[in-house]
Coordinates of C-alpha atoms in Angstrom, one line a residue:
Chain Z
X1 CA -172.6 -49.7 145.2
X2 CA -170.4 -51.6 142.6
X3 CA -171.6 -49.1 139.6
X4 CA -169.8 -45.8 138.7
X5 CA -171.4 -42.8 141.0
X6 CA -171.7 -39.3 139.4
X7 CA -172.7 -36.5 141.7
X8 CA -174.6 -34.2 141.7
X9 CA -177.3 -35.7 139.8
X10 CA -178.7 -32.4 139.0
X11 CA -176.7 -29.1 139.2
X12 CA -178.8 -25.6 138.6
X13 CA -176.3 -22.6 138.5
X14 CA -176.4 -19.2 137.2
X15 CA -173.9 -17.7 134.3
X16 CA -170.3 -17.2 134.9
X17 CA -170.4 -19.7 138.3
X18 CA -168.1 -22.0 138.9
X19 CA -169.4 -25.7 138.8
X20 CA -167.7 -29.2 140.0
X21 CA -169.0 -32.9 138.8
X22 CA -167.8 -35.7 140.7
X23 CA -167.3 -39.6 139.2
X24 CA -166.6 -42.3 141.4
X25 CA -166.0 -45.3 138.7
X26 CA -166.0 -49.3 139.3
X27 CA -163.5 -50.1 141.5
X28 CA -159.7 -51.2 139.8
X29 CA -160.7 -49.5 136.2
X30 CA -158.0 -47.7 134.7
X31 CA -159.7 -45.5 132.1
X32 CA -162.0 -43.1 132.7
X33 CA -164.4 -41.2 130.5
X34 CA -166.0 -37.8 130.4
X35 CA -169.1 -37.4 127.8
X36 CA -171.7 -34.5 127.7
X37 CA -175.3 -35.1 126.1
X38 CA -177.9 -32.8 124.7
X39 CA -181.4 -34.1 124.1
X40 CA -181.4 -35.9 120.8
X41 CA -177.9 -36.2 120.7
X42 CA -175.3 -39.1 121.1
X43 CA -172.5 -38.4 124.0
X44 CA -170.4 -36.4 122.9
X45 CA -166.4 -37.0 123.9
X46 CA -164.7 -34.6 126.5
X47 CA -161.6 -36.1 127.6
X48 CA -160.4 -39.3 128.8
X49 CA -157.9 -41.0 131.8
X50 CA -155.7 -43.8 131.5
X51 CA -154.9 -44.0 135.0
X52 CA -153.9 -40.7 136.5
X53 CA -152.7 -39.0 133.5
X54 CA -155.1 -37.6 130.5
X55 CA -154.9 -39.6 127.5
X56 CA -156.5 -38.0 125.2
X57 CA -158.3 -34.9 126.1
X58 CA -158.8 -33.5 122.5
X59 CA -162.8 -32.8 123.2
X60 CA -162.6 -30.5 125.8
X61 CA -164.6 -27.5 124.2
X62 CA -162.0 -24.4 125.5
X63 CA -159.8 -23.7 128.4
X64 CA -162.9 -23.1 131.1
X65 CA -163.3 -26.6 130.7
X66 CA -160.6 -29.0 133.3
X67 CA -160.6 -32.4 134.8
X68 CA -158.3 -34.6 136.9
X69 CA -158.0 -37.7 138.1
X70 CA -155.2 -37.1 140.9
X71 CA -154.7 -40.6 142.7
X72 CA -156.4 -42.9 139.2
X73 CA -159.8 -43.1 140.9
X74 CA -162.2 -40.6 141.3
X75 CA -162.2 -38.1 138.6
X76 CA -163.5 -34.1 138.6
X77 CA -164.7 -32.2 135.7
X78 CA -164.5 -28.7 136.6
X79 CA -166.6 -25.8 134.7
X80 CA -165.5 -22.0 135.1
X81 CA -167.4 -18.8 134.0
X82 CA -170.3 -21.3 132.9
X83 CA -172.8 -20.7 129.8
X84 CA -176.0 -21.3 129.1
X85 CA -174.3 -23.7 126.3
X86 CA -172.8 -25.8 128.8
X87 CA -176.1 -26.9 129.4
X88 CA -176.3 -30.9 128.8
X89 CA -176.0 -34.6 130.9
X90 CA -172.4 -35.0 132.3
X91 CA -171.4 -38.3 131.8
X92 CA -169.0 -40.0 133.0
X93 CA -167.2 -44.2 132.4
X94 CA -165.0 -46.2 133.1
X95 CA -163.3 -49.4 131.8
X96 CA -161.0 -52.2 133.1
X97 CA -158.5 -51.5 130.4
X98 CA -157.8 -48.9 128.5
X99 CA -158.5 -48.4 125.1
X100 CA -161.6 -50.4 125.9
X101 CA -160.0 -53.4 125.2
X102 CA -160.9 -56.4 125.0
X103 CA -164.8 -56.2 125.0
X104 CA -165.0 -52.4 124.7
X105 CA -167.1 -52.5 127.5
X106 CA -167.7 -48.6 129.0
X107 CA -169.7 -48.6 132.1
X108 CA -171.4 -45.9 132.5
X109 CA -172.9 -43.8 135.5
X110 CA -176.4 -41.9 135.6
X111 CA -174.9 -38.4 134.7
X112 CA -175.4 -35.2 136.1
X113 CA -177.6 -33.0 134.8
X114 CA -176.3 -29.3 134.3
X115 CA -178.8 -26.3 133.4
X116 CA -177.1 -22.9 133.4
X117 CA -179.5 -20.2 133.8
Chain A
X1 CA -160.9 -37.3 112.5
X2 CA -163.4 -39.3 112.7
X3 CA -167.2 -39.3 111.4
X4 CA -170.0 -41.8 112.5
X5 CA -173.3 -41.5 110.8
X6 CA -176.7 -43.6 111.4
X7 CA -180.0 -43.0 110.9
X8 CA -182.0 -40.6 113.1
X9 CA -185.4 -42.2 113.4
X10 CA -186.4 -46.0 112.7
X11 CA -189.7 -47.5 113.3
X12 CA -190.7 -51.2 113.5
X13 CA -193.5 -53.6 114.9
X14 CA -193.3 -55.7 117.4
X15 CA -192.2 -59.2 116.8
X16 CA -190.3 -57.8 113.2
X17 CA -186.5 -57.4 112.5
X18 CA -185.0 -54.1 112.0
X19 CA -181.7 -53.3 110.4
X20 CA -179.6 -50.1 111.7
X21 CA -176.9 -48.8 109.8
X22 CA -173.5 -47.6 110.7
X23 CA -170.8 -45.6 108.8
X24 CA -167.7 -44.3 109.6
X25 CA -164.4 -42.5 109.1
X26 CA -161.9 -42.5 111.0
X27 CA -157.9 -42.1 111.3
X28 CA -157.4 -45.3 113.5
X29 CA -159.4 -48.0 114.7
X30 CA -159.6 -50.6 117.3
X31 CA -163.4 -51.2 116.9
X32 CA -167.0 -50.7 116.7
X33 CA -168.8 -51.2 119.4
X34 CA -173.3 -50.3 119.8
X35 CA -174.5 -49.2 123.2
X36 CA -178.3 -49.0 123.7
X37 CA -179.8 -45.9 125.7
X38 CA -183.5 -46.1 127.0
X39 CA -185.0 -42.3 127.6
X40 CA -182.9 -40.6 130.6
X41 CA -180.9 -43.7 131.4
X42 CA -177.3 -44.0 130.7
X43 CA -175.8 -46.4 127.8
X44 CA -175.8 -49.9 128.2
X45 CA -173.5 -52.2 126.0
X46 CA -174.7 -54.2 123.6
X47 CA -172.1 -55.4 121.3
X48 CA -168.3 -55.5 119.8
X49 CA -166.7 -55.8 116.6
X50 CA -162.7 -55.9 115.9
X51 CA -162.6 -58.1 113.1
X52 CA -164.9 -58.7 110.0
X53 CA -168.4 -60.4 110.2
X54 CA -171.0 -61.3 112.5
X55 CA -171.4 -61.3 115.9
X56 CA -174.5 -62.8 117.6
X57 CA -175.3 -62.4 121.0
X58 CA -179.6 -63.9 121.6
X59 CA -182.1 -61.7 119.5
X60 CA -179.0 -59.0 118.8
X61 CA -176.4 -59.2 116.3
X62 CA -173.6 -57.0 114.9
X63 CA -171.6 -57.2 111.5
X64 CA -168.5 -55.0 110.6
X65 CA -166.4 -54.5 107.6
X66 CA -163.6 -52.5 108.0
X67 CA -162.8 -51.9 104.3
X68 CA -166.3 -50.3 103.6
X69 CA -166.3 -48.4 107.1
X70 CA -169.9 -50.2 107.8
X71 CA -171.7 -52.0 110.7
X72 CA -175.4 -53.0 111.5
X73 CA -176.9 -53.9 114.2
X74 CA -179.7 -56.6 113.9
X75 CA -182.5 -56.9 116.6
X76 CA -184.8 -59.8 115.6
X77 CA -188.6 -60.7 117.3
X78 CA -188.9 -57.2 118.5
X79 CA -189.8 -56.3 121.9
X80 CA -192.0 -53.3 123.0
X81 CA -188.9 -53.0 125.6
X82 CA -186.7 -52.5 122.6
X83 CA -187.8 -49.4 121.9
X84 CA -184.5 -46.6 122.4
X85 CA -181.9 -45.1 121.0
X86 CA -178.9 -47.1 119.4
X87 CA -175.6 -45.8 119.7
X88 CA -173.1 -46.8 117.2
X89 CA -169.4 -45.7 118.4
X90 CA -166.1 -46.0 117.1
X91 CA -162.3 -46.9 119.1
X92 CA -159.1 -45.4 117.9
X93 CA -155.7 -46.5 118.5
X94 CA -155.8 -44.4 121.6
X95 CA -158.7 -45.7 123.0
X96 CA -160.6 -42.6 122.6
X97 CA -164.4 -43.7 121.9
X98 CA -166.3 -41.5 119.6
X99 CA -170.2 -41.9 119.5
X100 CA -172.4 -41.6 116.3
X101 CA -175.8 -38.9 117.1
X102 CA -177.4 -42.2 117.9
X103 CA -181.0 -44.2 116.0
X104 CA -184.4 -43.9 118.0
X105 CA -186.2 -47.1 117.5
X106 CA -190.1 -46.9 118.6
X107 CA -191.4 -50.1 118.0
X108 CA -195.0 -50.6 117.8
X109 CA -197.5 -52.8 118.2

């Protein structure tokens, strides 16, 4: 499809695992972007790619928290020694340009849904 | 840092205009920019303002001013379909995109 792909959609794990989420964005964009949701909440910024290389990746909650975005294409947001807290929509975007410039347009994927038991 | 802050809750009726509010603070900025999210569906864009005034885009529109830190987002002859939440979100010099907690719109009949 020509739309970003997150997988997995859902994710169940158990406390202290290990947990991998996967985006695939649009073809040729530059930046990527890593959200998380809670219900009733807006998305909530983790970190973000301007090609290979983390631009900004103030919002990364602590240091069990890591992504990478090794050839500028498809990203991974990697959880270790997972909480109950990390419980939330993953989401992931991506825009032609960074700084979401000109039209600021993020596209965004479905998200994947993480519940740590 | 930077601070967003909308309402939480709006209700309107169908075929009416509703007004959401938008403030922010913020360190740098490269625009303000409203994304609309229906109930477990990701956010869709909507609109973008760099520079002061209105934007109008069909039964949407958008206004900034960047010396009072302030936006709205207008949606005019409301739709049934129009009911969701409205994410208001700030750019900084970086690029980094902050979003506000987001406004959830029910629109009734």
């Amino acid at each position: 499809g020509a739309g970003v792909s997150q997988t997995p959609s859902n994710k169940v794990t158990e406390k202290g695992k290990y947990v991998e989420l996967r985006c695939d964005p649009i073809s040729g964009h530059t930046a990527l972007y890593w959200y998380r949701q809670s219900l009733g909440q807006g998305p909530e910024f983790l970190i973000y790619f301007q090609g290979t290389g983390a631009a900004d990746d103030s919002g990364l909650p602590n240091d069990r928290f890591f992504a990478v975005r090794p050839e500028g294409s498809v990203s991974t947001l990697k959880i270790q020694r997972t909480e109950r807290g990390d419980s939330a929509v993953y989401l992931c975007a991506s825009s032609p340009l960074g700084g979401a410039y000109p039209t600021g347009e993020l596209f965004f994927g479905e998200g994947s849904r993480l519940t740590v038991l | 840092g930077q601070n967003i802050d909308q309402p939480t809750e709006m209700t309107a009726t169908e075929g009416a205009i509703v007004q959401i509010n938008c403030t922010y603070q913020t360190s740098g900025f490269n625009g303000l920019f409203w994304y609309q999210q229906h109930a477990g569906e990701a956010p869709t864009f909507l609109s973008y303002n760099v520079l002061d005034g209105l934007e109008e885009k069909g039964r949407f529109s958008s206004f900034l001013s960047r010396s009072k830190g302030y936006s709205y987002l207008l949606l005019k002859e409301l739709q049934m379909k129009d009911s969701a939440s409205y994410l208001c979100a700030v750019s900084s010099n970086t690029g980094k995109l902050i979003f506000g907690q987001g406004t959830t719109l029910q629109v009734k009949p």
